[in-house]
Short mmCIF file of C-alpha atoms in Angstrom, two decimals:
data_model
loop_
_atom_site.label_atom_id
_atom_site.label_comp_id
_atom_site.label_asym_id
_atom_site.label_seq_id
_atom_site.Cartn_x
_atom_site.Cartn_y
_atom_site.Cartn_z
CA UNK A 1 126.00 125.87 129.72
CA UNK A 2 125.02 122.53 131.02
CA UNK A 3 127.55 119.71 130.60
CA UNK A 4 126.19 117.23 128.14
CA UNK A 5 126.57 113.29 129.66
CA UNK A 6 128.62 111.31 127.30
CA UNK A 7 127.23 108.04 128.37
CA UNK A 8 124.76 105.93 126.60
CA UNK A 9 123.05 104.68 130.03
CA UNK A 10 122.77 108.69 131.16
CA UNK A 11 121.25 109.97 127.89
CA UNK A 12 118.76 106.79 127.74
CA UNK A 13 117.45 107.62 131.14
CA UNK A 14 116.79 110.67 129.91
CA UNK A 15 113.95 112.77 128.79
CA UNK A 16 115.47 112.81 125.52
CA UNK A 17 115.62 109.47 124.56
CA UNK A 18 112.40 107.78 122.97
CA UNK A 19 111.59 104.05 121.91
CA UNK A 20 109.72 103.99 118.69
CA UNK A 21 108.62 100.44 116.52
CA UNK A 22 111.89 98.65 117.91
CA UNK A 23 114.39 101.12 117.71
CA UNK A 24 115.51 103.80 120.08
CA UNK A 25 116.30 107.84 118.89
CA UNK A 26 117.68 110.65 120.72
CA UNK A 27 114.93 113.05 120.98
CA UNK A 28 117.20 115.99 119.21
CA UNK A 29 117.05 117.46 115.90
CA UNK A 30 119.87 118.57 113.70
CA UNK A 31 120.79 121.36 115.34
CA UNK A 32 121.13 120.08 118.37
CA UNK A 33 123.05 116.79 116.95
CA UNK A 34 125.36 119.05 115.01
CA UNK A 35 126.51 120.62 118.69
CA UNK A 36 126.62 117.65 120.52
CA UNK A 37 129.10 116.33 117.83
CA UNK A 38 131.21 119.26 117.43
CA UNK A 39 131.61 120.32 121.34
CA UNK A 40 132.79 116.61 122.17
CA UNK A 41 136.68 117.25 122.30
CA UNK A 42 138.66 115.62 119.97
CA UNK A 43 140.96 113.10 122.36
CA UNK A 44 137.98 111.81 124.12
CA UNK A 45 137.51 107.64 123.62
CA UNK A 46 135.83 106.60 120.48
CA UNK A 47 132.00 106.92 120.05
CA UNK A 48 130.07 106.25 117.53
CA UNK A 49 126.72 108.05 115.97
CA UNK A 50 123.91 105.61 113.51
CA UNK A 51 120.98 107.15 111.66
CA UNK A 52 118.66 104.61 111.69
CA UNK A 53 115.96 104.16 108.67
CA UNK A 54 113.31 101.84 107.55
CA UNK A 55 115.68 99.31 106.38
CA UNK A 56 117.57 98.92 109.65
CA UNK A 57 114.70 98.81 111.80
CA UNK A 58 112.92 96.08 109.49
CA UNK A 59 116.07 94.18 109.22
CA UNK A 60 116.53 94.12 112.99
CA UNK A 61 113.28 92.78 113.61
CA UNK A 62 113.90 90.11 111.46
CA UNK A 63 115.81 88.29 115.21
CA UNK A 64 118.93 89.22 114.68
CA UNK A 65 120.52 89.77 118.17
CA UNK A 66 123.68 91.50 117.27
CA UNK A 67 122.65 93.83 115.06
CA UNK A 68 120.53 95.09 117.93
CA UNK A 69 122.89 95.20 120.06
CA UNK A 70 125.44 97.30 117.42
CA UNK A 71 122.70 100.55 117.62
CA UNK A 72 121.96 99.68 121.45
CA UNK A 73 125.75 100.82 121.77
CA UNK A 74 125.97 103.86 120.13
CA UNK A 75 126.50 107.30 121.55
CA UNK A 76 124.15 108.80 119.39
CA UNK A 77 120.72 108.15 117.51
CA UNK A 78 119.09 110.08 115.52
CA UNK A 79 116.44 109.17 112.90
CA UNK A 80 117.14 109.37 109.54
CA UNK A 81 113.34 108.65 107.58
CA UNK A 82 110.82 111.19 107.29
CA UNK A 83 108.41 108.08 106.78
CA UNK A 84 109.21 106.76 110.49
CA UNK A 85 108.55 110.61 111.44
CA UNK A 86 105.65 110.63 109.61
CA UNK A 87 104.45 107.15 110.96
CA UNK A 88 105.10 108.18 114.68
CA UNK A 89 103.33 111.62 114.40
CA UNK A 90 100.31 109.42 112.93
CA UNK A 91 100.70 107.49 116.73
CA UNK A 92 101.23 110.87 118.56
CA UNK A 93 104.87 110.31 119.20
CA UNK A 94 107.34 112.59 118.26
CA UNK A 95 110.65 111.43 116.61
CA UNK A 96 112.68 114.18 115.24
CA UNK A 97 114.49 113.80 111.96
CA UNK A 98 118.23 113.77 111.07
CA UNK A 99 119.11 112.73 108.05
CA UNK A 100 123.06 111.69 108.14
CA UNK A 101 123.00 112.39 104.87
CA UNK A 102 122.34 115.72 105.82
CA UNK A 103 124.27 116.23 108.99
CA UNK A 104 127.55 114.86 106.86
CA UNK A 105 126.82 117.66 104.54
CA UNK A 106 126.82 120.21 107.49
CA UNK A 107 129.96 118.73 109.29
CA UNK A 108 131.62 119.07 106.15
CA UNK A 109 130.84 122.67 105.26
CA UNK A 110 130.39 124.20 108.40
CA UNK A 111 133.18 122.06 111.11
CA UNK A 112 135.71 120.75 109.31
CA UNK A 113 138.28 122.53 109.10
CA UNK A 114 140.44 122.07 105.55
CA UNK A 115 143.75 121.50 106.86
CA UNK A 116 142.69 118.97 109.84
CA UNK A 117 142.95 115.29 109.75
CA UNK A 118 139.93 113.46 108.30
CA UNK A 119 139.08 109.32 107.75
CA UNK A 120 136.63 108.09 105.36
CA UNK A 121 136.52 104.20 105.85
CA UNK A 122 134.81 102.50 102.59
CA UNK A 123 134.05 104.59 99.34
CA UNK A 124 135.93 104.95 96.21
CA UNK A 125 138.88 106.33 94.64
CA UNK A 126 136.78 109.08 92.44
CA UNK A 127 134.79 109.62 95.77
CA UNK A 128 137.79 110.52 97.96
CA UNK A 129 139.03 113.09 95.60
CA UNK A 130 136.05 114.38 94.48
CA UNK A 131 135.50 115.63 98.36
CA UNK A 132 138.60 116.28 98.71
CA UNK A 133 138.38 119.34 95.68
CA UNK A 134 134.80 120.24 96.70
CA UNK A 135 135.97 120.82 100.21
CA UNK A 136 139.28 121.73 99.69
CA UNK A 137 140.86 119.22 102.15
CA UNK A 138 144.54 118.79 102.33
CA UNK A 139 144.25 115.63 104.87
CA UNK A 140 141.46 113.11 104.00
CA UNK A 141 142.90 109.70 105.06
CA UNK A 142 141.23 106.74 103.56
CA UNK A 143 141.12 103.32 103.88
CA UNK A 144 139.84 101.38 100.76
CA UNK A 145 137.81 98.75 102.85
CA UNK A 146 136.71 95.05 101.35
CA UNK A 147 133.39 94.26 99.67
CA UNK A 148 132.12 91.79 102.06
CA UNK A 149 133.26 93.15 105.92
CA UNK A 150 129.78 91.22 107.50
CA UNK A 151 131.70 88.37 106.95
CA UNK A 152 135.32 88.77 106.91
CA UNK A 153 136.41 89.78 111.06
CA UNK A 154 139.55 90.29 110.03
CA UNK A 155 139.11 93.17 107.36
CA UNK A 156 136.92 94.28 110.00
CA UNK A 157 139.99 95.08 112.45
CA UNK A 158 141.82 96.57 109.89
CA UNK A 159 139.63 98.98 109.62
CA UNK A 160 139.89 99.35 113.64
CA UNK A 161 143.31 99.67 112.91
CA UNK A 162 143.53 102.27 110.28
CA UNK A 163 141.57 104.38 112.51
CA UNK A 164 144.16 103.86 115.72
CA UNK A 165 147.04 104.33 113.24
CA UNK A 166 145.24 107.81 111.66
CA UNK A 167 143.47 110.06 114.55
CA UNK A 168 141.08 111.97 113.75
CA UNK A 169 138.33 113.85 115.34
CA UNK A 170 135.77 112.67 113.05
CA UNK A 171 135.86 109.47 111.02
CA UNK A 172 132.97 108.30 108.43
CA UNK A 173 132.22 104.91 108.30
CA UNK A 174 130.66 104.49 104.65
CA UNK A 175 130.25 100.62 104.18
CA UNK A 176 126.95 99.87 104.28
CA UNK A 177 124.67 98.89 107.13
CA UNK A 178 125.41 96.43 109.32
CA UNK A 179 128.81 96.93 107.96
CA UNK A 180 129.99 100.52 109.03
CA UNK A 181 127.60 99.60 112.69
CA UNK A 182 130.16 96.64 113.08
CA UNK A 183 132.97 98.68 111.96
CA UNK A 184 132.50 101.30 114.90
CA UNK A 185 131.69 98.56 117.28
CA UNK A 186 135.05 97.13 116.85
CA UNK A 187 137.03 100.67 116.48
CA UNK A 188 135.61 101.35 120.02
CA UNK A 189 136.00 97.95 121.88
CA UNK A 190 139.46 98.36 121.15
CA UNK A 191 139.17 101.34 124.29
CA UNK A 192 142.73 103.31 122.38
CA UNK A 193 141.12 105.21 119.61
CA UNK A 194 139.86 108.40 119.73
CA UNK A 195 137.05 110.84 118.12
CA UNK A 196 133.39 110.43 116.98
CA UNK A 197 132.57 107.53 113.93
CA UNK A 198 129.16 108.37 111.54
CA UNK A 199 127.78 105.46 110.32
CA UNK A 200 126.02 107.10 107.33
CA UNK A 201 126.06 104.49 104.46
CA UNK A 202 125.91 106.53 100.95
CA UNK A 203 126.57 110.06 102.44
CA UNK A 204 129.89 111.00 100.48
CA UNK A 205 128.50 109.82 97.22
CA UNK A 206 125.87 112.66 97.31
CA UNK A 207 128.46 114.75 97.96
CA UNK A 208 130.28 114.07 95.29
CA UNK A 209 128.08 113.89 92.89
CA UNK A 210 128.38 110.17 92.52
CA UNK A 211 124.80 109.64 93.58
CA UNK A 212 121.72 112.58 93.12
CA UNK A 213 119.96 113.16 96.31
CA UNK A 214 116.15 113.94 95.44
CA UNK A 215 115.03 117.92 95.25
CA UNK A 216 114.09 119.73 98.59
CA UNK A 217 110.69 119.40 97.45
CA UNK A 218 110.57 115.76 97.20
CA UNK A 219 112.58 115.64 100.75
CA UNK A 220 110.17 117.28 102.75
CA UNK A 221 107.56 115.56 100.75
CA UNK A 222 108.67 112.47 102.42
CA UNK A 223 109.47 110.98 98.84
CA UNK A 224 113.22 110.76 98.87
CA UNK A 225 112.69 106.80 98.71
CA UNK A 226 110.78 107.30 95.02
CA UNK A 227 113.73 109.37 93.92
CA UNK A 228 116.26 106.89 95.05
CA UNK A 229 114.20 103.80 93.43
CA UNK A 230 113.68 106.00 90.32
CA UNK A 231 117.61 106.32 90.11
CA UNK A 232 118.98 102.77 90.94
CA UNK A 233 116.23 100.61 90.69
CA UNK A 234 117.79 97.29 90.03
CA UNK A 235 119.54 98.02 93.48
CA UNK A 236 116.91 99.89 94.98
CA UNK A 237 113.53 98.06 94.53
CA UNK A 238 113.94 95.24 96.89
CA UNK A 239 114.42 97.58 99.73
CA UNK A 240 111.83 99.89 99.12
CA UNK A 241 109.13 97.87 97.41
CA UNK A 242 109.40 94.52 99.47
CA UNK A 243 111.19 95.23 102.57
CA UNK A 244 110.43 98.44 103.75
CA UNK A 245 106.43 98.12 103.69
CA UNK A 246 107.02 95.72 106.39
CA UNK A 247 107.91 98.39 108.84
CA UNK A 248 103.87 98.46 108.65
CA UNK A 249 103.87 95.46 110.45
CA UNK A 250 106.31 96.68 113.02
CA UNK A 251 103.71 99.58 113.89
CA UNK A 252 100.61 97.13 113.76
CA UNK A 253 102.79 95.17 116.47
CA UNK A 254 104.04 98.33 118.45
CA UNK A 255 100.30 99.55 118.19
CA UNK A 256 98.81 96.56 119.96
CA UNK A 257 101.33 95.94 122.63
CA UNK A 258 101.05 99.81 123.64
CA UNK A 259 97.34 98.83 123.78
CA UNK A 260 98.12 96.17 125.91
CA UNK A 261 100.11 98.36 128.03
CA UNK A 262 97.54 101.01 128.87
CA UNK A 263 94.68 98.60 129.36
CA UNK A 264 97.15 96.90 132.07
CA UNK A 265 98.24 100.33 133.16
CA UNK A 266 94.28 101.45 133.67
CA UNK A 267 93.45 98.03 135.51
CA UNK A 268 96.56 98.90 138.14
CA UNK A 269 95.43 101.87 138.64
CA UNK A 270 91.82 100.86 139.24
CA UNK A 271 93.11 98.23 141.80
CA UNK A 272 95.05 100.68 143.34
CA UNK A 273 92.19 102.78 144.00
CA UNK A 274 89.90 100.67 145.26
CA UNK A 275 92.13 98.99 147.25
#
């Protein structure tokens, strides 16, 4: 089998990296995610894996530098809306979807094993052991993170900490984005911890029970956003009902400038040829 490159400059040159709206994805689906993440050995340096959505990409374009450069970082991206898939098979791209939701729900049942060491960072109490029954874990380590990380650096390195202090070959990073992003920025600039970090937001609430993910049917529907405003809308409807129909404006934009490009692109090539 082909050795997989475990740096971020590597796997961006590759074929398998694509830059969508303003955000970049692995070109991988879950299957392929899920063995990238479980072949990495466990004592390797820290990495980190984000699962972009709607939200982030909308929120980034709003100018703010560092939260760019928090998924620019990463080891891994992989998409996590069927609405960006659906928008970039509308512009002929292909962005394959995995939902980390979905691929923390597979790590748990299928690569964990119940006896190995295992961090959650953020969540609750009722949470921790709820996972820890379904899943029959004898070793979840947890670290009851602050409301308010984004601005408290501090907290922020105790996290870091907790993760040096507790090794682990996977830790989950379940404060909230840009939260969990900074979270794993600063576990791996420390350069002594070890493992892979998922920043996937409301993950361990699905699975246990705290929160109902939507049907299959309303998944592949591409209407997991209605079920989730549906559920919690006083949390819910700013996100999906005034800041995530900008991401239309992010496509208008990334629509004309890849205009732009192939109109310049034609006129080099016509210079080029008559030259």
């Amino acid at each position: 089998m082909t050795a997989i490159s475990e740096t971020g400059a590597d796997r961006r040159r590759g074929s398998r990296h694509i830059w969508f709206l303003n955000g970049g994805f692995d070109r991988i689906g879950m299957d392929t995610a899920f063995q990238r993440v479980t072949e990495r050995p466990a004592d390797k340096s820290f990495e980190f894996v984000v699962t972009p959505n709607v939200d982030h990409l909308v929120r980034i374009a709003r100018g703010n530098p560092r939260e760019a450069v928090l998924y620019a970082q990463a080891w891994l991206t992989v998409c996590d809306s069927r609405i960006l898939e659906l928008i970039a098979k509308i512009s002929g791209e292909k962005v394959d979807v995995t939902p980390g939701s979905d691929l923390t729900e597979r790590l748990f049942a299928d690569a964990i094993d119940p006896d190995e060491p295992v961090v959650v960072i953020g969540g609750t109490q009722s949470v921790i052991e709820a996972i820890e029954k379904r899943y029959g874990l004898t070793d979840l380590r947890w670290h009851d993170a602050p409301m308010g990380l984004k601005k408290n650096p501090l907290a922020v390195q105790d996290c870091a900490e907790f993760v040096f202090r507790n090794p682990s070959r996977f830790v989950f990073l379940c404060v909230g984005s840009p939260q969990q992003e900074m979270v794993a920025q600063a576990i791996r600039d420390r350069r002594d911890c070890t493992g892979i970090g998922f920043c996937v937001g409301a993950s361990l609430d699905f699975l246990a029970g705290k929160v109902s993910r939507a049907p299959r049917w309303m998944q592949k529907a591409r209407l997991e956003w209605l079920h989730r405003l549906a559920s919690e809308p006083k949390r819910m409807w700013r996100r999906y009902l005034v800041e995530g129909p900008k991401v239309l404006l992010l496509w208008l934009e990334w629509r004309r400038n890849r205009r732009q490009l192939d109109r310049l692109a034609r006129d080099l090539n016509q210079s080029f040829a008559s030259s």
